[in-house]
XYZ file of C-alpha atoms in Angstrom:
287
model
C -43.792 33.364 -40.922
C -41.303 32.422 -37.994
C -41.520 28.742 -36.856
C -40.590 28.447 -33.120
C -42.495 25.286 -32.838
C -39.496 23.135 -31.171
C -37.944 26.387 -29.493
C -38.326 26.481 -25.922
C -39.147 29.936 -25.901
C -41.723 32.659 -24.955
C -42.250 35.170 -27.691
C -42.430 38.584 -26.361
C -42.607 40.391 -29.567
C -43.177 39.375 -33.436
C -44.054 41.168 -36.687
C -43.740 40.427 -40.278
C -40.207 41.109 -40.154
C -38.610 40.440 -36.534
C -39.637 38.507 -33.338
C -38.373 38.274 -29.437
C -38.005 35.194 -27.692
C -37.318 35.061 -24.081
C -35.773 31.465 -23.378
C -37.223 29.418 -21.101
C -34.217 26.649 -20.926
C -30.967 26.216 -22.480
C -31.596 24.964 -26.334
C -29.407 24.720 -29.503
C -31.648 24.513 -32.710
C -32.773 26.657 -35.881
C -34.975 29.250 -36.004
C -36.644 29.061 -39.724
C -38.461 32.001 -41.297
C -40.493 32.087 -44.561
C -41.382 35.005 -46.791
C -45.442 35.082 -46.917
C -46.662 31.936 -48.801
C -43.323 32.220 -51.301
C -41.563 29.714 -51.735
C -38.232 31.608 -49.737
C -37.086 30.898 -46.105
C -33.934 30.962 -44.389
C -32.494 29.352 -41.114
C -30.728 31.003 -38.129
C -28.720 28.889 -36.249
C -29.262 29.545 -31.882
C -27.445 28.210 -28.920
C -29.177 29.377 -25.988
C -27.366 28.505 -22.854
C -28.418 27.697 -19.539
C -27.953 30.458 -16.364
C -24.402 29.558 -15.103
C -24.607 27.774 -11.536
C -22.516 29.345 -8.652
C -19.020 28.315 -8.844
C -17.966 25.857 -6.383
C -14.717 24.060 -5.531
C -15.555 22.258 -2.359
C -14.191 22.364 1.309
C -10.632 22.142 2.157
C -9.257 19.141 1.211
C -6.069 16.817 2.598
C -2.889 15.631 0.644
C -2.087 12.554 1.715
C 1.419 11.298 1.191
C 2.784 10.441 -2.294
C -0.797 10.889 -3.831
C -2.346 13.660 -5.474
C -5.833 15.609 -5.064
C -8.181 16.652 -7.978
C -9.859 20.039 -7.721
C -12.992 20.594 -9.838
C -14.670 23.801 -10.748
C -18.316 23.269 -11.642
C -19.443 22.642 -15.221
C -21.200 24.549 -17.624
C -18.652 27.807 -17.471
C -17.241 28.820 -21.148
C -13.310 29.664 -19.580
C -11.270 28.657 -16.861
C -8.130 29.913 -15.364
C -6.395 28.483 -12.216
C -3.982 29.985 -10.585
C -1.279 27.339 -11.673
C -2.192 28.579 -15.426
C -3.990 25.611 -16.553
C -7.435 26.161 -18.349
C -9.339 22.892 -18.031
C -12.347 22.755 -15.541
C -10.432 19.963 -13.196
C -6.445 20.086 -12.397
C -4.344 17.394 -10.325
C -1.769 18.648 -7.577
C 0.931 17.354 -5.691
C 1.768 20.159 -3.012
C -0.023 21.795 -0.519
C -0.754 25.219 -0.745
C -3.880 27.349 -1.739
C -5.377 27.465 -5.140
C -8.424 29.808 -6.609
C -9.827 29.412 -10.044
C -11.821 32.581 -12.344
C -14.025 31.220 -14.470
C -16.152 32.984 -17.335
C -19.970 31.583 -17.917
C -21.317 32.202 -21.986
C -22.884 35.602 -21.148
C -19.356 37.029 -19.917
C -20.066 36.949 -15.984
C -17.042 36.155 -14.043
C -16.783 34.210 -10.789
C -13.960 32.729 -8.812
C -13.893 30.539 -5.492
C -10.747 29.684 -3.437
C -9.570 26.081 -1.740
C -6.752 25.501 0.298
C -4.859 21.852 0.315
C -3.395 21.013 3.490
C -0.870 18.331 5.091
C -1.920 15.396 6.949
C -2.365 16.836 11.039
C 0.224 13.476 12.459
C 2.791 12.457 10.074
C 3.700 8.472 10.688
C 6.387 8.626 12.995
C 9.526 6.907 11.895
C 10.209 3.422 12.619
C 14.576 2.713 13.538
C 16.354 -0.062 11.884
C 17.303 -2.581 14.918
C 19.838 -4.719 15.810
C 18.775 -8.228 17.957
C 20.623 -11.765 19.080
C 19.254 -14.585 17.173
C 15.642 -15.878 19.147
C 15.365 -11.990 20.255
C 12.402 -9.915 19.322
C 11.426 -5.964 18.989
C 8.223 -4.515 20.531
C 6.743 -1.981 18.589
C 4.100 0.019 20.134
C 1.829 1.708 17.662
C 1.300 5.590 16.966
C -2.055 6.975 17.948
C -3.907 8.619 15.287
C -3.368 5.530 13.203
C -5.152 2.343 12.263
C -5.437 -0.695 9.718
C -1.905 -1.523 9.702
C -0.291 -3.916 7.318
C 2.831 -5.138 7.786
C 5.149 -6.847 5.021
C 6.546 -9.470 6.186
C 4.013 -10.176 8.254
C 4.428 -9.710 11.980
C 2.442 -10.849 15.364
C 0.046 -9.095 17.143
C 0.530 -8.488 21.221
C -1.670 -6.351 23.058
C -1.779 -3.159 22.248
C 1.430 -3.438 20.011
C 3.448 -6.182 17.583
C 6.233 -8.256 17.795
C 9.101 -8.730 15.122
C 10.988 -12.153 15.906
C 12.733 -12.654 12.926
C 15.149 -15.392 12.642
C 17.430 -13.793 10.035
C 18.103 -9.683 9.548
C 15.022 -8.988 7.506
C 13.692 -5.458 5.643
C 10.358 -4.789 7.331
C 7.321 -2.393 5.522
C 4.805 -1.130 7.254
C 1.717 0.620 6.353
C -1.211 2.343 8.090
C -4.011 4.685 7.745
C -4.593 8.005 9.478
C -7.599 9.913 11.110
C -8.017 11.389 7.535
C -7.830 8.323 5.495
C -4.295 8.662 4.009
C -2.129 5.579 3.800
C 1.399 6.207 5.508
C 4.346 3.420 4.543
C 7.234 3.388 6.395
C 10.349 0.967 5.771
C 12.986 -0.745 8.489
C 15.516 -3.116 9.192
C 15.857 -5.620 11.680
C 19.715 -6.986 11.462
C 19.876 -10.619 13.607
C 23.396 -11.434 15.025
C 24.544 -14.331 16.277
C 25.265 -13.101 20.048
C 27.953 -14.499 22.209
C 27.001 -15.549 25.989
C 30.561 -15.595 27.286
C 31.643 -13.283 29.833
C 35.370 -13.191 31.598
C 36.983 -11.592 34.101
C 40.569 -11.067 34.744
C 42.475 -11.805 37.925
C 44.267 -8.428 38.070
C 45.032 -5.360 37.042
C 47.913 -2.591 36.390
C 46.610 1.183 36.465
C 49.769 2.705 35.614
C 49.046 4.804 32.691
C 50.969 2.536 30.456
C 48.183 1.553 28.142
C 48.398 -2.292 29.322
C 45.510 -3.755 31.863
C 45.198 0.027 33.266
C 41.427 -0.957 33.631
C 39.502 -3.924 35.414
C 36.037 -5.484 34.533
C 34.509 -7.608 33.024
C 35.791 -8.533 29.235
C 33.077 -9.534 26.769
C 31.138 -8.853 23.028
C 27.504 -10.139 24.601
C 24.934 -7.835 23.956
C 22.975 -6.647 27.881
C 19.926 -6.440 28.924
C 20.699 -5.730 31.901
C 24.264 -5.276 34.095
C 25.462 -4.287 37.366
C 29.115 -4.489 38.332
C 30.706 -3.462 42.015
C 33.659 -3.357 43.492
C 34.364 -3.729 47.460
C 37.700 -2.531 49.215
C 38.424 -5.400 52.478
C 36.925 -2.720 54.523
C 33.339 -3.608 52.779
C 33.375 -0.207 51.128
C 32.284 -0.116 47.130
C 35.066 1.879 45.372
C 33.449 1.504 42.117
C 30.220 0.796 40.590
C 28.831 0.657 36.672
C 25.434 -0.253 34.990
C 27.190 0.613 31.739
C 28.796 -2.353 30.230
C 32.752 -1.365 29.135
C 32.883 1.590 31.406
C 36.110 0.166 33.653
C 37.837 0.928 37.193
C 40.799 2.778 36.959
C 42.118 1.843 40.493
C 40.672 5.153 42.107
C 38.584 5.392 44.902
C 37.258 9.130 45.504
C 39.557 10.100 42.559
C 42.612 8.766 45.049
C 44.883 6.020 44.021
C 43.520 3.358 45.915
C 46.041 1.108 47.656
C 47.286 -2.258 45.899
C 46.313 -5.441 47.433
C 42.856 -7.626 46.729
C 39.954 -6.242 46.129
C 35.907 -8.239 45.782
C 33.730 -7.743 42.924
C 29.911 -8.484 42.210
C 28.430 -8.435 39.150
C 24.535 -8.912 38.035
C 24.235 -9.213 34.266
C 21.597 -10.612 31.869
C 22.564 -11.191 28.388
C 19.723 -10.108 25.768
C 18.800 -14.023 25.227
C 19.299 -15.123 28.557
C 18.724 -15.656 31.814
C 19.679 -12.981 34.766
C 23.281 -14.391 36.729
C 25.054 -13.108 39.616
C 28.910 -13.847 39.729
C 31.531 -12.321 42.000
C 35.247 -13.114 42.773
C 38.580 -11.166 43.599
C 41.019 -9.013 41.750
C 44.497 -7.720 42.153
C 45.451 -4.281 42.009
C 49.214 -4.316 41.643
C 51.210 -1.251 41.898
């Protein structure tokens, strides 16, 4: 006698000494048989398993920066075998690259599948350290592709951009979210000085190539935001002209020694916490 009451199982084939089952399900169980109405049986053990799905790893994924991605085969296989040598059904990685998987299901069928990781498409751009005057600020115009920022400290919001006024140099860290969810942090400086305003110019000059007042303009530390400086010959004609603060005459005019005698300058400037003022006076070139 062969019980098969709890086995999900067709019987194809059974005699006093043998059956054939043809499984219906995945089961694990005993099959019991008895010797005639004696009082003799004996149990088989049976693990029927299930068909083995398709194996599957999913769509190309994204590794966003400093995190990691978990790739997962689909259940039910009896073996796995990645191609980073690890045997579990679900690995962690940290680098981009692409990574396949062979997997074995109970009944010795083999499959494998491919995936590839990839980079974020727009890495955060980098944000420079800055240097201000004390009651400056520093515009910072947003990258496109990105969204949800956080900033630590906190900054203010200006139109399409923010504004860091900080009143002492302060470390600045910034965070934001791309296109493909990934959070990006970025970290700066903003160093505050304490700016002068003072600006001087001297009454002459000596371009004689002895290292001593061989240059004329204007003599200051201020930090610009914007500067002009000309110089006239009596004739009305401008010798010299600079929007680069410390660039200096050297007495030429059309690389020609211009003659000695006085000589009228104008300068525009606007220091990076002020106002914009025009000044001009004379200088001597002495030969």
């Amino acid at each position: 006698k062969w019980n098969t009451d709890t086995i999900p199982a067709t019987i194809l084939q059974q005699t006093d000494s043998s059956i054939t089952l043809l499984f219906a399900s995945a089961w694990s169980g005993d099959l019991v048989a008895t010797a005639g109405n004696c009082d003799i049986a004996d149990t088989l053990r049976l693990e029927a398993y299930a068909v083995a799905e398709q194996l599957e790893l999913g769509p190309d994924t994204i590794l966003c920066p400093g995190s990691f991605v978990e790739l997962t085969a689909t259940a039910g296989f009896s073996n796995y075998k990645w191609n980073t040598g690890e045997t579990s059904p679900a690995i962690r990685v940290i680098t981009t690259g692409k990574y396949f998987v062979t997997v074995t299901d109970h009944c010795g069928n083999s499959f494998t599948d491919t995936i590839i990781v990839k980079p974020p498409t727009i890495p955060f751009p980098a944000i420079k350290d800055g240097i201000i005057c004390k009651g400056d600020s520093l515009f910072i115009l947003p990258a496109s592709g990105f969204n949800n920022y956080n900033w630590s400290p906190a900054v203010q919001s200006q139109g399409d951009g923010y504004v860091v006024r900080p009143g002492v140099s302060t470390a600045y860290t910034v965070r934001a979210k791309d296109n493909s969810n990934c959070t990006w942090q970025k970290k700066f400086i903003v160093i505050v000085e304490n700016c002068p305003d003072e600006i001087w110019f001297p009454s002459g000059f000596t371009p004689n190539n002895d290292g001593l007042n061989d240059g004329f303009g204007p003599s200051t530390k201020a930090r610009f935001r914007t500067y002009s400086f000309r110089i006239f010959n009596r004739w009305g004609q401008e010798v010299f002209s600079s929007s680069v603060p410390g660039v200096l005459w050297n007495g030429k005019y059309r690389s020609v020694e211009a003659p000695a005698g006085i000589y009228v300058w104008m300068c525009s400037y606007q220091f990076r916490n002020g106002p914009v003022k025009n000044t001009k006076g004379t200088v001597s070139l002495i030969r």
